[in-house]
PDB file of C-alpha atoms and ligand atoms in Angstrom:
ATOM      1  CA  MET A   1     -36.531  69.723  36.777  1.00 97.00           C
ATOM      2  CA  TYR A   2     -33.460  70.700  38.841  1.00 98.00           C
ATOM      3  CA  ASP A   3     -32.200  68.571  41.721  1.00 98.00           C
ATOM      4  CA  VAL A   4     -31.307  71.647  43.790  1.00 98.00           C
ATOM      5  CA  ALA A   5     -32.316  75.307  43.633  1.00 98.00           C
ATOM      6  CA  ILE A   6     -30.183  77.720  45.669  1.00 98.00           C
ATOM      7  CA  ILE A   7     -31.462  81.190  46.526  1.00 98.00           C
ATOM      8  CA  GLY A   8     -28.577  83.652  47.015  1.00 98.00           C
ATOM      9  CA  ALA A   9     -25.105  83.625  45.427  1.00 98.00           C
ATOM     10  CA  GLY A  10     -23.032  85.125  48.249  1.00 98.00           C
ATOM     11  CA  PRO A  11     -20.379  82.995  50.027  1.00 98.00           C
ATOM     12  CA  ALA A  12     -22.988  80.604  51.507  1.00 98.00           C
ATOM     13  CA  GLY A  13     -25.023  80.068  48.319  1.00 98.00           C
ATOM     14  CA  ALA A  14     -22.145  79.838  45.860  1.00 98.00           C
ATOM     15  CA  SER A  15     -20.238  77.472  48.150  1.00 98.00           C
ATOM     16  CA  ALA A  16     -23.300  75.197  48.342  1.00 99.00           C
ATOM     17  CA  ALA A  17     -23.670  75.327  44.527  1.00 99.00           C
ATOM     18  CA  ILE A  18     -20.002  74.375  44.066  1.00 98.00           C
ATOM     19  CA  PHE A  19     -20.639  71.165  46.030  1.00 98.00           C
ATOM     20  CA  THR A  20     -24.004  70.210  44.543  1.00 98.00           C
ATOM     21  CA  ALA A  21     -22.928  70.913  40.934  1.00 98.00           C
ATOM     22  CA  LYS A  22     -19.606  69.080  41.390  1.00 98.00           C
ATOM     23  CA  ALA A  23     -21.597  66.118  42.779  1.00 98.00           C
ATOM     24  CA  GLY A  24     -23.428  65.942  39.440  1.00 98.00           C
ATOM     25  CA  LYS A  25     -26.735  67.367  40.716  1.00 98.00           C
ATOM     26  CA  ARG A  26     -28.616  69.645  38.303  1.00 98.00           C
ATOM     27  CA  THR A  27     -28.177  72.939  40.177  1.00 98.00           C
ATOM     28  CA  VAL A  28     -29.713  76.373  39.582  1.00 98.00           C
ATOM     29  CA  MET A  29     -28.643  79.371  41.693  1.00 98.00           C
ATOM     30  CA  PHE A  30     -30.649  82.610  41.789  1.00 98.00           C
ATOM     31  CA  ASP A  31     -29.324  85.984  42.892  1.00 98.00           C
ATOM     32  CA  SER A  32     -30.793  89.477  43.255  1.00 98.00           C
ATOM     33  CA  GLN A  33     -27.319  91.040  43.479  1.00 96.00           C
ATOM     34  CA  GLN A  34     -27.590  92.635  46.903  1.00 96.00           C
ATOM     35  CA  SER A  35     -24.807  90.682  48.621  1.00 94.00           C
ATOM     36  CA  VAL A  36     -23.441  92.681  51.569  1.00 95.00           C
ATOM     37  CA  THR A  37     -20.184  90.852  50.906  1.00 96.00           C
ATOM     38  CA  ARG A  38     -19.681  93.311  48.048  1.00 97.00           C
ATOM     39  CA  ARG A  39     -18.963  95.957  50.706  1.00 97.00           C
ATOM     40  CA  ALA A  40     -16.292  93.910  52.468  1.00 97.00           C
ATOM     41  CA  TRP A  41     -12.520  93.945  52.154  1.00 97.00           C
ATOM     42  CA  ILE A  42     -11.681  90.448  53.424  1.00 98.00           C
ATOM     43  CA  GLN A  43      -8.301  89.863  55.068  1.00 98.00           C
ATOM     44  CA  ASN A  44      -9.363  87.074  57.488  1.00 98.00           C
ATOM     45  CA  HIS A  45     -10.397  84.290  55.080  1.00 97.00           C
ATOM     46  CA  TYR A  46      -8.128  81.249  55.589  1.00 97.00           C
ATOM     47  CA  GLY A  47      -5.849  80.683  52.621  1.00 97.00           C
ATOM     48  CA  ILE A  48      -6.519  84.057  50.947  1.00 96.00           C
ATOM     49  CA  ASP A  49      -4.248  86.956  52.070  1.00 96.00           C
ATOM     50  CA  ASP A  50      -6.787  89.599  51.158  1.00 96.00           C
ATOM     51  CA  ILE A  51      -9.565  89.932  48.600  1.00 98.00           C
ATOM     52  CA  LYS A  52     -12.095  92.639  47.767  1.00 98.00           C
ATOM     53  CA  GLY A  53     -15.701  91.580  48.426  1.00 97.00           C
ATOM     54  CA  PRO A  54     -16.917  92.075  44.820  1.00 97.00           C
ATOM     55  CA  ASP A  55     -14.046  89.872  43.563  1.00 98.00           C
ATOM     56  CA  MET A  56     -14.913  87.124  46.075  1.00 98.00           C
ATOM     57  CA  VAL A  57     -18.595  87.152  45.086  1.00 98.00           C
ATOM     58  CA  ASP A  58     -17.835  87.165  41.345  1.00 98.00           C
ATOM     59  CA  ARG A  59     -15.197  84.446  41.714  1.00 98.00           C
ATOM     60  CA  GLY A  60     -17.624  82.274  43.694  1.00 98.00           C
ATOM     61  CA  LYS A  61     -20.314  82.546  41.016  1.00 98.00           C
ATOM     62  CA  GLN A  62     -17.782  81.773  38.244  1.00 98.00           C
ATOM     63  CA  GLN A  63     -16.454  78.740  40.129  1.00 98.00           C
ATOM     64  CA  ALA A  64     -19.983  77.359  40.624  1.00 98.00           C
ATOM     65  CA  ALA A  65     -20.791  77.960  36.922  1.00 98.00           C
ATOM     66  CA  ARG A  66     -17.539  76.285  35.821  1.00 98.00           C
ATOM     67  CA  LEU A  67     -18.563  73.187  37.826  1.00 98.00           C
ATOM     68  CA  GLY A  68     -21.961  73.061  36.097  1.00 98.00           C
ATOM     69  CA  ALA A  69     -24.330  75.243  38.148  1.00 98.00           C
ATOM     70  CA  GLU A  70     -26.742  77.480  36.214  1.00 98.00           C
ATOM     71  CA  VAL A  71     -26.505  81.035  37.608  1.00 98.00           C
ATOM     72  CA  VAL A  72     -29.676  83.107  37.128  1.00 98.00           C
ATOM     73  CA  GLU A  73     -29.614  86.816  38.018  1.00 98.00           C
ATOM     74  CA  ALA A  74     -33.231  87.017  39.201  1.00 98.00           C
ATOM     75  CA  ARG A  75     -35.203  87.515  42.435  1.00 98.00           C
ATOM     76  CA  VAL A  76     -37.225  84.562  43.744  1.00 98.00           C
ATOM     77  CA  ASN A  77     -40.630  85.967  44.766  1.00 98.00           C
ATOM     78  CA  ASP A  78     -42.536  82.844  45.777  1.00 98.00           C
ATOM     79  CA  ILE A  79     -42.134  79.091  46.218  1.00 98.00           C
ATOM     80  CA  GLN A  80     -45.021  76.614  45.903  1.00 98.00           C
ATOM     81  CA  ARG A  81     -45.081  72.901  46.605  1.00 98.00           C
ATOM     82  CA  SER A  82     -45.418  70.751  43.468  1.00 96.00           C
ATOM     83  CA  ALA A  83     -45.960  67.021  42.916  1.00 93.00           C
ATOM     84  CA  ASP A  84     -42.260  66.140  43.008  1.00 94.00           C
ATOM     85  CA  GLY A  85     -40.746  69.138  44.734  1.00 98.00           C
ATOM     86  CA  PHE A  86     -41.146  72.881  44.433  1.00 98.00           C
ATOM     87  CA  THR A  87     -42.040  75.550  41.866  1.00 98.00           C
ATOM     88  CA  LEU A  88     -39.943  78.704  42.257  1.00 98.00           C
ATOM     89  CA  LEU A  89     -41.539  81.865  40.838  1.00 98.00           C
ATOM     90  CA  THR A  90     -38.896  84.444  39.876  1.00 98.00           C
ATOM     91  CA  ASP A  91     -38.602  87.737  37.993  1.00 96.00           C
ATOM     92  CA  GLY A  92     -37.264  85.603  35.137  1.00 95.00           C
ATOM     93  CA  GLY A  93     -39.952  82.906  34.997  1.00 98.00           C
ATOM     94  CA  SER A  94     -40.731  79.749  36.997  1.00 98.00           C
ATOM     95  CA  TYR A  95     -38.425  76.819  37.745  1.00 98.00           C
ATOM     96  CA  GLN A  96     -38.936  73.317  39.161  1.00 98.00           C
ATOM     97  CA  ALA A  97     -36.625  71.784  41.756  1.00 98.00           C
ATOM     98  CA  ARG A  98     -36.606  68.723  44.061  1.00 98.00           C
ATOM     99  CA  ALA A  99     -34.915  70.578  46.934  1.00 98.00           C
ATOM    100  CA  VAL A 100     -34.210  74.205  47.875  1.00 98.00           C
ATOM    101  CA  ILE A 101     -31.408  75.839  49.873  1.00 99.00           C
ATOM    102  CA  PHE A 102     -32.013  79.329  51.267  1.00 99.00           C
ATOM    103  CA  ALA A 103     -28.770  81.402  51.383  1.00 98.00           C
ATOM    104  CA  THR A 104     -30.409  84.827  51.329  1.00 98.00           C
ATOM    105  CA  GLY A 105     -28.103  86.620  53.784  1.00 98.00           C
ATOM    106  CA  LEU A 106     -29.833  89.446  55.682  1.00 98.00           C
ATOM    107  CA  TRP A 107     -33.174  88.770  53.945  1.00 98.00           C
ATOM    108  CA  ALA A 108     -35.754  86.482  55.630  1.00 98.00           C
ATOM    109  CA  ASP A 109     -38.778  88.031  53.854  1.00 98.00           C
ATOM    110  CA  LEU A 110     -39.250  85.234  51.296  1.00 98.00           C
ATOM    111  CA  ALA A 111     -38.762  82.620  54.017  1.00 98.00           C
ATOM    112  CA  GLU A 112     -41.540  84.176  56.114  1.00 98.00           C
ATOM    113  CA  HIS A 113     -43.744  84.615  53.042  1.00 98.00           C
ATOM    114  CA  ILE A 114     -43.738  80.852  52.309  1.00 98.00           C
ATOM    115  CA  GLY A 115     -44.212  79.813  55.965  1.00 98.00           C
ATOM    116  CA  LEU A 116     -40.695  78.916  57.069  1.00 98.00           C
ATOM    117  CA  ARG A 117     -40.292  79.195  60.842  1.00 98.00           C
ATOM    118  CA  THR A 118     -38.004  82.129  61.702  1.00 98.00           C
ATOM    119  CA  LYS A 119     -36.654  83.595  64.962  1.00 98.00           C
ATOM    120  CA  PRO A 120     -34.849  86.729  66.181  1.00 98.00           C
ATOM    121  CA  ALA A 121     -31.140  86.660  65.294  1.00 98.00           C
ATOM    122  CA  THR A 122     -28.327  86.540  67.859  1.00 98.00           C
ATOM    123  CA  GLU A 123     -25.513  87.819  65.595  1.00 98.00           C
ATOM    124  CA  PRO A 124     -24.840  91.583  65.696  1.00 97.00           C
ATOM    125  CA  ARG A 125     -26.681  93.721  63.103  1.00 96.00           C
ATOM    126  CA  ILE A 126     -28.832  90.769  61.957  1.00 98.00           C
ATOM    127  CA  LYS A 127     -32.622  90.961  62.595  1.00 98.00           C
ATOM    128  CA  THR A 128     -34.278  87.657  61.676  1.00 98.00           C
ATOM    129  CA  VAL A 129     -32.989  84.197  60.786  1.00 98.00           C
ATOM    130  CA  ILE A 130     -34.567  80.936  59.644  1.00 98.00           C
ATOM    131  CA  ASP A 131     -35.004  78.317  62.380  1.00 98.00           C
ATOM    132  CA  VAL A 132     -32.919  75.314  61.274  1.00 98.00           C
ATOM    133  CA  ASP A 133     -31.913  71.999  62.870  1.00 98.00           C
ATOM    134  CA  ALA A 134     -28.298  70.867  63.240  1.00 98.00           C
ATOM    135  CA  ASN A 135     -28.197  69.663  59.618  1.00 98.00           C
ATOM    136  CA  GLY A 136     -29.577  72.888  58.155  1.00 98.00           C
ATOM    137  CA  LYS A 137     -33.130  71.602  57.661  1.00 98.00           C
ATOM    138  CA  THR A 138     -36.123  73.944  58.039  1.00 98.00           C
ATOM    139  CA  ASN A 139     -39.714  73.164  59.108  1.00 98.00           C
ATOM    140  CA  ILE A 140     -40.660  72.471  55.460  1.00 98.00           C
ATOM    141  CA  ASP A 141     -39.367  69.109  54.236  1.00 98.00           C
ATOM    142  CA  GLY A 142     -37.065  69.607  51.235  1.00 98.00           C
ATOM    143  CA  ILE A 143     -36.100  73.177  52.162  1.00 98.00           C
ATOM    144  CA  TRP A 144     -32.747  73.838  53.841  1.00 98.00           C
ATOM    145  CA  ALA A 145     -30.936  77.043  54.877  1.00 99.00           C
ATOM    146  CA  ALA A 146     -27.287  78.117  55.200  1.00 98.00           C
ATOM    147  CA  GLY A 147     -25.126  81.122  56.023  1.00 98.00           C
ATOM    148  CA  THR A 148     -26.209  84.409  57.595  1.00 98.00           C
ATOM    149  CA  VAL A 149     -29.929  83.643  57.142  1.00 98.00           C
ATOM    150  CA  ALA A 150     -29.410  80.377  59.082  1.00 98.00           C
ATOM    151  CA  GLY A 151     -27.930  82.245  62.035  1.00 98.00           C
ATOM    152  CA  VAL A 152     -24.190  81.522  61.728  1.00 98.00           C
ATOM    153  CA  SER A 153     -21.431  84.076  62.404  1.00 98.00           C
ATOM    154  CA  VAL A 154     -21.356  86.661  59.610  1.00 98.00           C
ATOM    155  CA  HIS A 155     -17.874  86.011  58.248  1.00 98.00           C
ATOM    156  CA  THR A 156     -17.082  84.660  54.776  1.00 98.00           C
ATOM    157  CA  ILE A 157     -15.090  81.671  55.998  1.00 98.00           C
ATOM    158  CA  VAL A 158     -18.038  80.679  58.243  1.00 98.00           C
ATOM    159  CA  THR A 159     -20.884  81.388  55.792  1.00 98.00           C
ATOM    160  CA  ALA A 160     -19.035  79.699  52.909  1.00 98.00           C
ATOM    161  CA  GLY A 161     -18.249  76.785  55.207  1.00 98.00           C
ATOM    162  CA  ASP A 162     -21.882  76.538  56.274  1.00 98.00           C
ATOM    163  CA  GLY A 163     -23.041  76.522  52.659  1.00 98.00           C
ATOM    164  CA  ALA A 164     -20.707  73.586  51.964  1.00 98.00           C
ATOM    165  CA  ARG A 165     -21.751  71.769  55.180  1.00 98.00           C
ATOM    166  CA  VAL A 166     -25.469  72.036  54.422  1.00 98.00           C
ATOM    167  CA  ALA A 167     -24.922  71.004  50.783  1.00 99.00           C
ATOM    168  CA  ILE A 168     -23.022  67.900  51.957  1.00 98.00           C
ATOM    169  CA  ASN A 169     -25.903  67.027  54.331  1.00 98.00           C
ATOM    170  CA  LEU A 170     -28.418  67.453  51.475  1.00 98.00           C
ATOM    171  CA  LEU A 171     -26.270  65.361  49.076  1.00 98.00           C
ATOM    172  CA  SER A 172     -25.905  62.641  51.712  1.00 98.00           C
ATOM    173  CA  GLU A 173     -29.702  62.493  52.119  1.00 98.00           C
ATOM    174  CA  MET A 174     -30.276  62.472  48.344  1.00 98.00           C
ATOM    175  CA  ASN A 175     -27.671  59.753  47.767  1.00 98.00           C
ATOM    176  CA  GLY A 176     -28.640  57.720  50.855  1.00 98.00           C
ATOM    177  CA  THR A 177     -24.986  57.567  51.974  1.00 98.00           C
ATOM    178  CA  ARG A 178     -22.585  60.073  53.578  1.00 98.00           C
ATOM    179  CA  TYR A 179     -21.109  62.275  50.823  1.00 98.00           C
ATOM    180  CA  VAL A 180     -17.384  63.078  50.548  1.00 98.00           C
ATOM    181  CA  ASP A 181     -15.754  65.200  47.817  1.00 98.00           C
ATOM    182  CA  HIS A 182     -11.992  64.709  47.852  1.00 98.00           C
ATOM    183  CA  ASP A 183      -9.686  65.253  44.887  1.00 97.00           C
ATOM    184  CA  VAL A 184      -6.157  63.869  45.142  1.00 96.00           C
ATOM    185  CA  MET A 185      -2.979  65.603  43.997  1.00 95.00           C
ATOM    186  CA  PRO A 186      -1.802  64.099  40.684  1.00 93.00           C
ATOM    187  CA  LYS A 187       1.509  62.197  41.106  1.00 92.00           C
ATOM    188  CA  GLU A 188       4.468  64.455  40.061  1.00 88.00           C
TER     189      GLU A 188
HETATM  190  C1  FAD B 201     -19.177  96.358  55.491  1.00 76.04           C
HETATM  191  C2  FAD B 201     -18.930  94.865  55.682  1.00 76.04           C
HETATM  192  C3  FAD B 201     -17.639  94.415  55.891  1.00 76.04           C
HETATM  193  C4  FAD B 201     -17.408  93.045  56.075  1.00 76.04           C
HETATM  194  N1  FAD B 201     -16.117  92.625  56.265  1.00 76.04           N
HETATM  195  C5  FAD B 201     -15.891  91.307  56.423  1.00 76.04           C
HETATM  196  C6  FAD B 201     -14.546  90.833  56.617  1.00 76.04           C
HETATM  197  O1  FAD B 201     -13.572  91.608  56.626  1.00 76.04           O
HETATM  198  N2  FAD B 201     -14.364  89.491  56.762  1.00 76.04           N
HETATM  199  C7  FAD B 201     -15.418  88.601  56.756  1.00 76.04           C
HETATM  200  O2  FAD B 201     -15.192  87.384  56.902  1.00 76.04           O
HETATM  201  N3  FAD B 201     -16.694  89.007  56.563  1.00 76.04           N
HETATM  202  C8  FAD B 201     -16.927  90.346  56.413  1.00 76.04           C
HETATM  203  N4  FAD B 201     -18.231  90.751  56.223  1.00 76.04           N
HETATM  204  C9  FAD B 201     -19.335  89.757  56.232  1.00 76.04           C
HETATM  205  C10 FAD B 201     -19.453  88.956  54.947  1.00 76.04           C
HETATM  206  O3  FAD B 201     -19.140  89.675  53.869  1.00 76.04           O
HETATM  207  C11 FAD B 201     -20.870  88.493  54.674  1.00 76.04           C
HETATM  208  O4  FAD B 201     -21.726  89.158  55.383  1.00 76.04           O
HETATM  209  C12 FAD B 201     -21.178  87.067  54.845  1.00 76.04           C
HETATM  210  O5  FAD B 201     -20.215  86.308  54.342  1.00 76.04           O
HETATM  211  C13 FAD B 201     -22.546  86.815  54.231  1.00 76.04           C
HETATM  212  O6  FAD B 201     -22.611  85.771  53.361  1.00 76.04           O
HETATM  213  P1  FAD B 201     -24.059  85.175  52.898  1.00 76.04           P
HETATM  214  O7  FAD B 201     -23.776  84.310  51.735  1.00 76.04           O
HETATM  215  O8  FAD B 201     -24.772  84.577  54.081  1.00 76.04           O
HETATM  216  O9  FAD B 201     -24.927  86.466  52.485  1.00 76.04           O
HETATM  217  P2  FAD B 201     -24.727  87.538  51.247  1.00 76.04           P
HETATM  218  O10 FAD B 201     -23.306  87.601  50.848  1.00 76.04           O
HETATM  219  O11 FAD B 201     -25.411  88.803  51.680  1.00 76.04           O
HETATM  220  O12 FAD B 201     -25.577  86.858  50.048  1.00 76.04           O
HETATM  221  C14 FAD B 201     -26.972  86.740  50.107  1.00 76.04           C
HETATM  222  C15 FAD B 201     -27.469  86.871  48.663  1.00 76.04           C
HETATM  223  O13 FAD B 201     -28.847  86.477  48.610  1.00 76.04           O
HETATM  224  C16 FAD B 201     -29.479  87.258  47.620  1.00 76.04           C
HETATM  225  N5  FAD B 201     -30.931  87.190  47.828  1.00 76.04           N
HETATM  226  C17 FAD B 201     -31.623  87.517  48.955  1.00 76.04           C
HETATM  227  N6  FAD B 201     -32.969  87.294  48.757  1.00 76.04           N
HETATM  228  C18 FAD B 201     -33.100  86.819  47.485  1.00 76.04           C
HETATM  229  C19 FAD B 201     -34.232  86.414  46.680  1.00 76.04           C
HETATM  230  N7  FAD B 201     -35.487  86.434  47.151  1.00 76.04           N
HETATM  231  N8  FAD B 201     -34.006  86.009  45.399  1.00 76.04           N
HETATM  232  C20 FAD B 201     -32.724  85.971  44.893  1.00 76.04           C
HETATM  233  N9  FAD B 201     -31.612  86.337  45.608  1.00 76.04           N
HETATM  234  C21 FAD B 201     -31.808  86.742  46.881  1.00 76.04           C
HETATM  235  C22 FAD B 201     -28.892  88.657  47.818  1.00 76.04           C
HETATM  236  O14 FAD B 201     -29.021  89.457  46.644  1.00 76.04           O
HETATM  237  C23 FAD B 201     -27.406  88.319  48.127  1.00 76.04           C
HETATM  238  O15 FAD B 201     -26.619  88.355  46.928  1.00 76.04           O
HETATM  239  C24 FAD B 201     -18.493  92.117  56.058  1.00 76.04           C
HETATM  240  C25 FAD B 201     -19.802  92.576  55.831  1.00 76.04           C
HETATM  241  C26 FAD B 201     -20.026  93.932  55.659  1.00 76.04           C
HETATM  242  C27 FAD B 201     -21.431  94.409  55.450  1.00 76.04           C
END
């Protein structure tokens, strides 16, 4: 049983996995390798002069894995409620998790398939997004959403930031106290 299953390993998903894995939560992250970020050449991401999209996506997955997340290159095809959470049915078998974060980018098909409330998007070139509350919660308790599929501006600094924000809200709910992840510079 995983504490958190994340669907999508683009900036939003991998950023969420970095936080949940670093917080000591058993984290599994699935990806079907269709990130549109792979087509980007990013020169407007704070703190990074410029980076090619494929490098950003690969680096994000590696960082999440280094912090303890399990990265599974598989498509999630269905999600069913189970006694203590959810069963995720993927191309690579089924997995159990207590909570789920959708970070599926342009794709809202799985969300609609399992009954998540969606709505027309307002960002350019985006069709449908998942209807979330201010914390990133959907209409199904235990399922959250972040990034492009949650309706935020389609820029890596924003989608990565939203993935982190929603992960922190989920961690705070799981831990019953507001979560903070600060590392301090070692004394010289
Ligand atoms: C041509 C182009 C240029 C761009 N240039 C810039 C730029 O210069 N600066 C900038 O800030 N942003 C730019 N962007 C936007 C940015 O790259 C991303 O769109 C944004 O960050 C999206 O992040 P995301 O994590 O929400 O989605 P994505 O990065 O698209 O990740 C979603 C992931 O979910 C996976 N997925 C979906 N459904 C499933 C499923 N059922 N099971 C498993 N996995 C699933 C997909 O395979 C994908 O890997 C550009 C985008 C494009 C297309």
